[in-house]
């Protein structure tokens, strides 16, 4: 476990605003709303729901201006989706990367309800010259010395083919302010940055959008001044529900000797999870675990469990998932300039006390 990486006051400010999923909440199939992780670049905007409109413009045959009631009148779908921040795991990379210092907890699964993006684009009539779909949020701030609205785009093909959703409900309640009220995009299988909250405008473009959150942020780069590769799909990962009880400060675990049922979740945006292994010796030896049902569908995490016969001693528990695309979680964190997509295996220090 990387420790003593020296988080600054600025990073603490971000960490205190943007909370993670307490890992014991991995127990729930669907994350209770208040326990879902949160990432807000600027401030949560104050939105007047009655005055709010979603504009659909740019290269469309029929520009749309829709109220929340207009959207609620349309055919709705509900999808269980696991969202994960691309910066999850950042605090474990070396050398240290300054930004929101996530350890492992920037993940959650919700049932999102709303209008399929593809159906709305169909209604607006996308012109042949369009190649990119820009989503602009209501929140504004300054980042990289550039004042901006949070804005991200998707290639048209990904926008229409991937079950992307314009969601106005999470887990059967209206979106709370922090998760994008009144409407957000949800892009299944993609890292969270694509799922623009507080959505105000969808614009069809003839060129790929080149805004700050595309050009500068969310790219895999080995060096600051290279172009790099844009982040898109979530890399395979698994996490354990921390077993036993924690020591307050270190969070190290104490587990009683005997049978201990270890459990957790596994997910990937690149293909179905094919299997999960567990190690109790820090990754020296591995045992295949039992996967739970894929009850939440293809875009959500899957449960797993393993019966561990714990005997007194010191352990380092790890879990390692693999997906249908042939990806396996690495043992060591990958490094890049933004500290993104670190899907290295989790390591949980456990003491099983000898009570004899
Ligand atoms: N408008 C807007 N949308 C946004 C963001 C933001 O700051 N502003 N943050 C993005 C990032 S980086 C992530 S990881 C997800 C987090 O969604 P959540 O807070 O609902 O978990 O929202 C994305 N959408
Ligand atoms: Mo994120």
XYZ file of C-alpha atoms and ligand atoms in Angstrom:
381
model
C 0.000 0.000 0.000
C 1.508 3.364 -1.051
C 1.657 5.591 1.999
C 3.243 8.871 2.976
C 2.786 10.264 -0.537
C 2.281 13.750 0.955
C -1.145 15.110 0.086
C -1.236 18.930 0.046
C -3.797 21.343 1.530
C -5.203 21.890 -1.998
C -5.678 18.161 -2.468
C -7.319 17.918 0.958
C -9.775 20.647 -0.152
C -10.718 18.514 -3.152
C -10.888 15.313 -1.127
C -13.183 16.904 1.460
C -15.618 17.987 -1.284
C -15.509 14.861 -3.405
C -16.240 11.827 -1.288
C -15.744 8.210 -2.220
C -17.730 5.027 -1.654
C -16.953 3.685 1.821
C -15.655 0.287 0.739
C -17.989 -1.580 3.112
C -20.788 -0.221 0.872
C -19.575 -2.602 -1.849
C -21.955 -4.980 -0.031
C -24.928 -3.390 -1.821
C -25.671 -4.467 -5.396
C -27.007 -0.984 -6.054
C -25.222 1.761 -4.142
C -27.502 3.805 -1.860
C -27.584 7.315 -3.379
C -25.749 9.094 -0.563
C -22.914 6.538 -0.657
C -22.245 6.840 -4.402
C -18.897 8.544 -5.017
C -18.944 12.182 -6.015
C -16.743 14.235 -8.317
C -17.481 17.905 -8.969
C -14.778 19.937 -10.753
C -16.206 23.377 -9.895
C -19.337 24.202 -7.797
C -22.684 22.421 -7.748
C -24.831 24.826 -9.803
C -28.097 26.211 -8.461
C -30.648 25.211 -11.104
C -34.188 26.590 -11.421
C -35.980 23.471 -12.665
C -38.936 25.447 -14.069
C -36.762 27.701 -16.211
C -34.325 24.930 -17.206
C -34.278 23.670 -20.800
C -32.224 21.092 -22.641
C -31.186 22.547 -26.003
C -30.282 20.200 -28.845
C -28.612 22.186 -31.622
C -25.762 22.364 -34.128
C -25.919 20.017 -37.121
C -29.504 18.801 -36.619
C -32.568 19.061 -38.869
C -34.874 20.063 -35.986
C -33.293 21.874 -33.040
C -35.043 20.971 -29.775
C -35.668 22.944 -26.601
C -37.117 20.609 -23.972
C -38.365 21.101 -20.417
C -37.979 18.444 -17.748
C -41.681 17.605 -18.200
C -41.095 17.177 -21.968
C -38.337 14.681 -21.202
C -40.393 12.834 -18.606
C -43.197 12.469 -21.214
C -40.929 10.466 -23.518
C -40.355 6.689 -23.399
C -37.965 5.983 -20.547
C -35.464 3.239 -19.861
C -33.687 2.270 -16.665
C -30.126 0.948 -16.682
C -27.883 -0.215 -13.843
C -24.489 1.357 -14.519
C -21.210 1.209 -12.618
C -19.468 4.592 -12.794
C -15.836 4.962 -11.874
C -13.684 8.086 -11.909
C -10.691 7.863 -14.260
C -8.577 9.167 -11.364
C -9.489 6.284 -9.057
C -6.241 4.860 -7.646
C -4.306 8.100 -8.269
C -2.969 8.373 -4.699
C -1.226 5.031 -5.173
C 0.881 6.036 -8.189
C 4.522 7.047 -7.830
C 5.775 9.683 -8.433
C 2.882 11.557 -6.858
C 0.328 13.252 -9.161
C -1.401 16.362 -7.781
C -5.182 16.238 -8.260
C -8.183 14.685 -6.494
C -6.296 12.079 -4.393
C -8.502 9.014 -4.773
C -7.309 5.805 -3.179
C -9.733 3.119 -4.445
C -13.195 4.371 -3.611
C -14.231 6.461 -6.657
C -16.835 3.975 -7.845
C -20.538 3.278 -7.446
C -23.441 1.554 -9.142
C -26.837 3.153 -9.636
C -30.050 2.514 -11.485
C -30.311 5.494 -13.822
C -33.645 6.303 -15.465
C -34.234 8.613 -18.372
C -34.422 9.017 -22.139
C -32.074 7.071 -24.444
C -29.677 9.557 -26.059
C -30.055 7.799 -29.425
C -33.817 8.362 -29.482
C -33.453 12.088 -28.796
C -30.778 12.461 -31.485
C -33.088 10.617 -33.846
C -35.905 13.020 -33.030
C -33.638 16.004 -33.747
C -32.398 14.442 -37.016
C -28.612 14.314 -37.111
C -27.168 15.776 -40.325
C -24.723 13.709 -42.403
C -21.849 16.104 -41.740
C -21.971 15.570 -37.925
C -19.182 13.475 -36.393
C -19.080 14.520 -32.723
C -21.658 15.181 -30.009
C -20.820 17.874 -27.460
C -22.404 17.880 -23.990
C -22.198 21.129 -22.019
C -22.960 21.399 -18.309
C -24.187 24.439 -16.375
C -21.238 24.459 -13.979
C -18.414 26.914 -14.654
C -14.941 27.313 -13.286
C -11.315 28.025 -14.090
C -8.975 25.149 -14.853
C -5.546 25.300 -16.475
C -6.024 29.124 -16.402
C -8.995 28.703 -18.758
C -12.488 29.786 -17.717
C -14.914 27.188 -18.952
C -18.166 25.316 -18.619
C -17.601 21.620 -17.945
C -17.952 20.169 -21.449
C -17.106 16.818 -22.998
C -17.911 15.192 -26.312
C -18.455 11.690 -27.637
C -17.800 10.497 -31.176
C -21.217 10.213 -32.882
C -20.844 6.435 -33.238
C -20.341 6.019 -29.468
C -23.179 8.425 -28.711
C -25.746 6.410 -30.682
C -24.530 2.825 -30.165
C -23.585 2.510 -26.516
C -26.918 2.769 -24.639
C -26.035 6.264 -23.385
C -28.850 7.739 -21.330
C -30.113 11.228 -20.433
C -30.992 10.489 -16.812
C -33.353 12.445 -14.554
C -33.606 9.753 -11.839
C -31.142 7.756 -9.790
C -32.404 4.728 -7.834
C -36.033 5.846 -8.409
C -35.613 9.380 -7.026
C -34.980 12.658 -8.913
C -31.265 13.367 -9.291
C -29.962 15.109 -6.174
C -28.090 18.399 -6.787
C -24.627 16.847 -6.526
C -25.311 14.140 -9.122
C -26.516 16.493 -11.858
C -30.062 17.764 -11.206
C -32.147 18.064 -13.293
C -30.521 15.993 -16.069
C -27.236 14.270 -16.726
C -25.678 12.094 -19.354
C -24.746 8.537 -18.331
C -22.318 6.724 -20.650
C -22.229 3.029 -19.680
C -18.778 1.443 -19.624
C -16.892 4.762 -19.830
C -14.969 6.455 -17.073
C -17.087 9.008 -15.228
C -15.760 12.144 -16.975
C -17.906 11.332 -20.022
C -21.151 11.404 -18.027
C -21.742 15.181 -18.034
C -23.904 16.428 -15.148
C -26.240 19.486 -15.055
C -26.684 19.083 -18.772
C -27.801 22.238 -20.601
C -26.941 21.666 -24.241
C -26.210 18.912 -26.758
C -24.511 20.182 -29.924
C -23.769 18.194 -33.079
C -20.385 19.160 -34.522
C -18.573 18.642 -37.834
C -15.191 18.283 -36.053
C -14.163 16.532 -32.824
C -14.594 18.951 -29.890
C -11.262 20.277 -28.653
C -12.167 21.790 -25.261
C -10.013 21.663 -22.145
C -11.548 18.439 -20.788
C -10.765 16.707 -24.105
C -7.464 18.291 -25.140
C -5.771 18.596 -21.761
C -7.532 16.450 -19.128
C -8.406 12.784 -19.402
C -5.583 11.689 -21.685
C -2.999 8.992 -21.070
C 0.407 10.631 -21.459
C 3.888 9.454 -20.554
C 5.098 13.081 -20.711
C 3.434 16.463 -20.173
C 3.917 17.813 -23.710
C 2.808 14.828 -25.756
C -0.685 14.472 -27.250
C -1.390 11.147 -25.610
C -4.447 8.952 -25.959
C -7.933 9.957 -24.778
C -9.385 7.922 -21.922
C -12.644 6.203 -22.691
C -13.568 2.802 -21.310
C -13.173 1.637 -17.713
C -10.278 -0.760 -17.200
C -10.998 -4.062 -15.452
C -10.933 -3.831 -11.653
C -12.118 -5.640 -8.543
C -12.401 -4.552 -4.933
C -12.878 -6.398 -1.653
C -15.320 -5.558 1.073
C -12.776 -4.994 3.853
C -13.249 -7.990 6.192
C -13.445 -7.920 9.990
C -13.053 -4.618 11.833
C -10.754 -1.648 11.145
C -8.133 -0.019 13.285
C -9.349 3.606 13.422
C -6.337 5.428 12.021
C -4.463 2.944 9.823
C -7.644 1.189 8.619
C -5.735 -2.098 8.940
C -8.158 -4.979 9.522
C -8.555 -7.419 12.388
C -10.277 -10.689 11.471
C -11.117 -13.533 13.891
C -9.684 -16.972 13.148
C -12.078 -19.391 11.451
C -14.154 -19.211 8.290
C -14.281 -15.704 6.869
C -16.397 -15.119 3.771
C -14.563 -12.585 1.627
C -16.652 -10.749 -0.915
C -16.389 -7.923 -3.364
C -17.271 -6.570 -6.791
C -15.632 -6.705 -10.189
C -16.291 -4.681 -13.348
C -14.857 -3.695 -16.715
C -15.958 -1.335 -19.458
C -14.148 -3.398 -22.068
C -16.047 -6.679 -21.791
C -17.756 -8.965 -19.348
C -15.892 -9.938 -16.171
C -14.707 -13.498 -16.768
C -13.216 -14.304 -13.403
C -11.740 -13.067 -10.151
C -8.892 -14.536 -8.098
C -7.997 -13.863 -4.493
C -4.619 -13.892 -2.785
C -3.984 -13.847 0.973
C -0.198 -13.490 0.604
C 0.109 -10.209 -1.265
C -0.143 -11.708 -4.742
C 2.275 -14.646 -4.461
C -0.449 -17.277 -4.885
C -3.966 -16.967 -6.253
C -7.241 -18.910 -5.937
C -10.220 -18.570 -8.261
C -13.356 -17.273 -6.504
C -17.032 -17.824 -7.216
C -18.760 -15.143 -9.294
C -22.262 -14.063 -8.342
C -25.052 -13.700 -10.914
C -24.825 -10.930 -13.514
C -28.161 -9.751 -12.141
C -27.715 -6.051 -12.877
C -26.911 -6.489 -16.559
C -23.887 -5.848 -18.728
C -23.026 -2.342 -17.547
C -22.857 -3.018 -13.814
C -20.383 -4.655 -11.492
C -20.695 -8.279 -10.481
C -20.460 -9.709 -6.974
C -18.013 -12.442 -5.986
C -17.243 -14.400 -2.834
C -14.602 -16.679 -1.364
C -14.506 -18.737 1.863
C -11.225 -18.054 3.608
C -10.155 -20.345 6.471
C -8.274 -17.752 8.485
C -5.578 -18.922 10.908
C -3.606 -16.611 13.230
C -1.019 -14.497 11.406
C -0.426 -11.447 9.234
C -1.908 -11.354 5.726
C -2.185 -9.134 2.690
C -5.435 -9.789 0.864
C -5.684 -8.977 -2.843
C -8.239 -9.565 -5.578
C -7.564 -9.638 -9.305
C -10.216 -9.599 -12.047
C -9.987 -10.372 -15.748
C -12.406 -9.558 -18.570
C -13.608 -11.036 -21.848
C -11.274 -8.725 -23.786
C -8.301 -10.521 -22.201
C -7.365 -7.767 -19.722
C -6.103 -8.663 -16.232
C -5.489 -6.248 -13.365
C -1.776 -5.502 -12.947
C 0.003 -6.063 -9.627
C 1.715 -2.677 -9.748
C 0.196 0.721 -10.549
C 0.709 1.934 -14.123
C 2.069 5.522 -14.269
C 0.978 8.398 -16.509
C 1.026 12.194 -16.185
C -2.578 12.498 -14.931
C -2.447 9.455 -12.669
C -5.389 7.958 -14.566
C -6.747 4.435 -14.957
C -4.688 2.886 -12.164
C -6.432 -0.470 -11.888
C -3.664 -2.247 -9.932
C -4.874 -4.862 -7.439
C -6.079 -3.683 -4.033
C -3.963 -4.685 -1.010
C -5.618 -5.060 2.378
C -3.472 -5.648 5.474
C -5.152 -8.106 7.860
C -4.171 -9.430 11.282
C -5.758 -12.642 12.525
C -5.001 -12.581 16.273
C -4.002 -15.670 18.189
C -6.525 -15.705 21.045
C -5.147 -19.006 22.416
N -20.988 19.071 -15.470
C -20.111 18.221 -14.903
N -20.201 16.911 -15.184
C -19.353 16.036 -14.637
C -18.330 16.457 -13.770
C -18.256 17.842 -13.470
O -17.411 18.300 -12.692
N -19.164 18.690 -14.064
N -17.436 15.537 -13.272
C -17.263 14.332 -14.091
C -16.422 13.321 -13.462
S -14.749 13.551 -13.585
C -16.960 12.184 -12.913
S -15.940 10.967 -12.336
C -18.426 11.998 -12.817
C -18.844 11.758 -11.378
O -20.228 11.560 -11.291
P -20.902 11.465 -9.843
O -20.417 12.655 -9.061
O -22.368 11.469 -10.093
O -20.428 10.180 -9.239
O -19.147 13.133 -13.294
C -18.604 13.723 -14.456
N -19.503 14.730 -14.948
Mo -13.751 11.649 -12.751
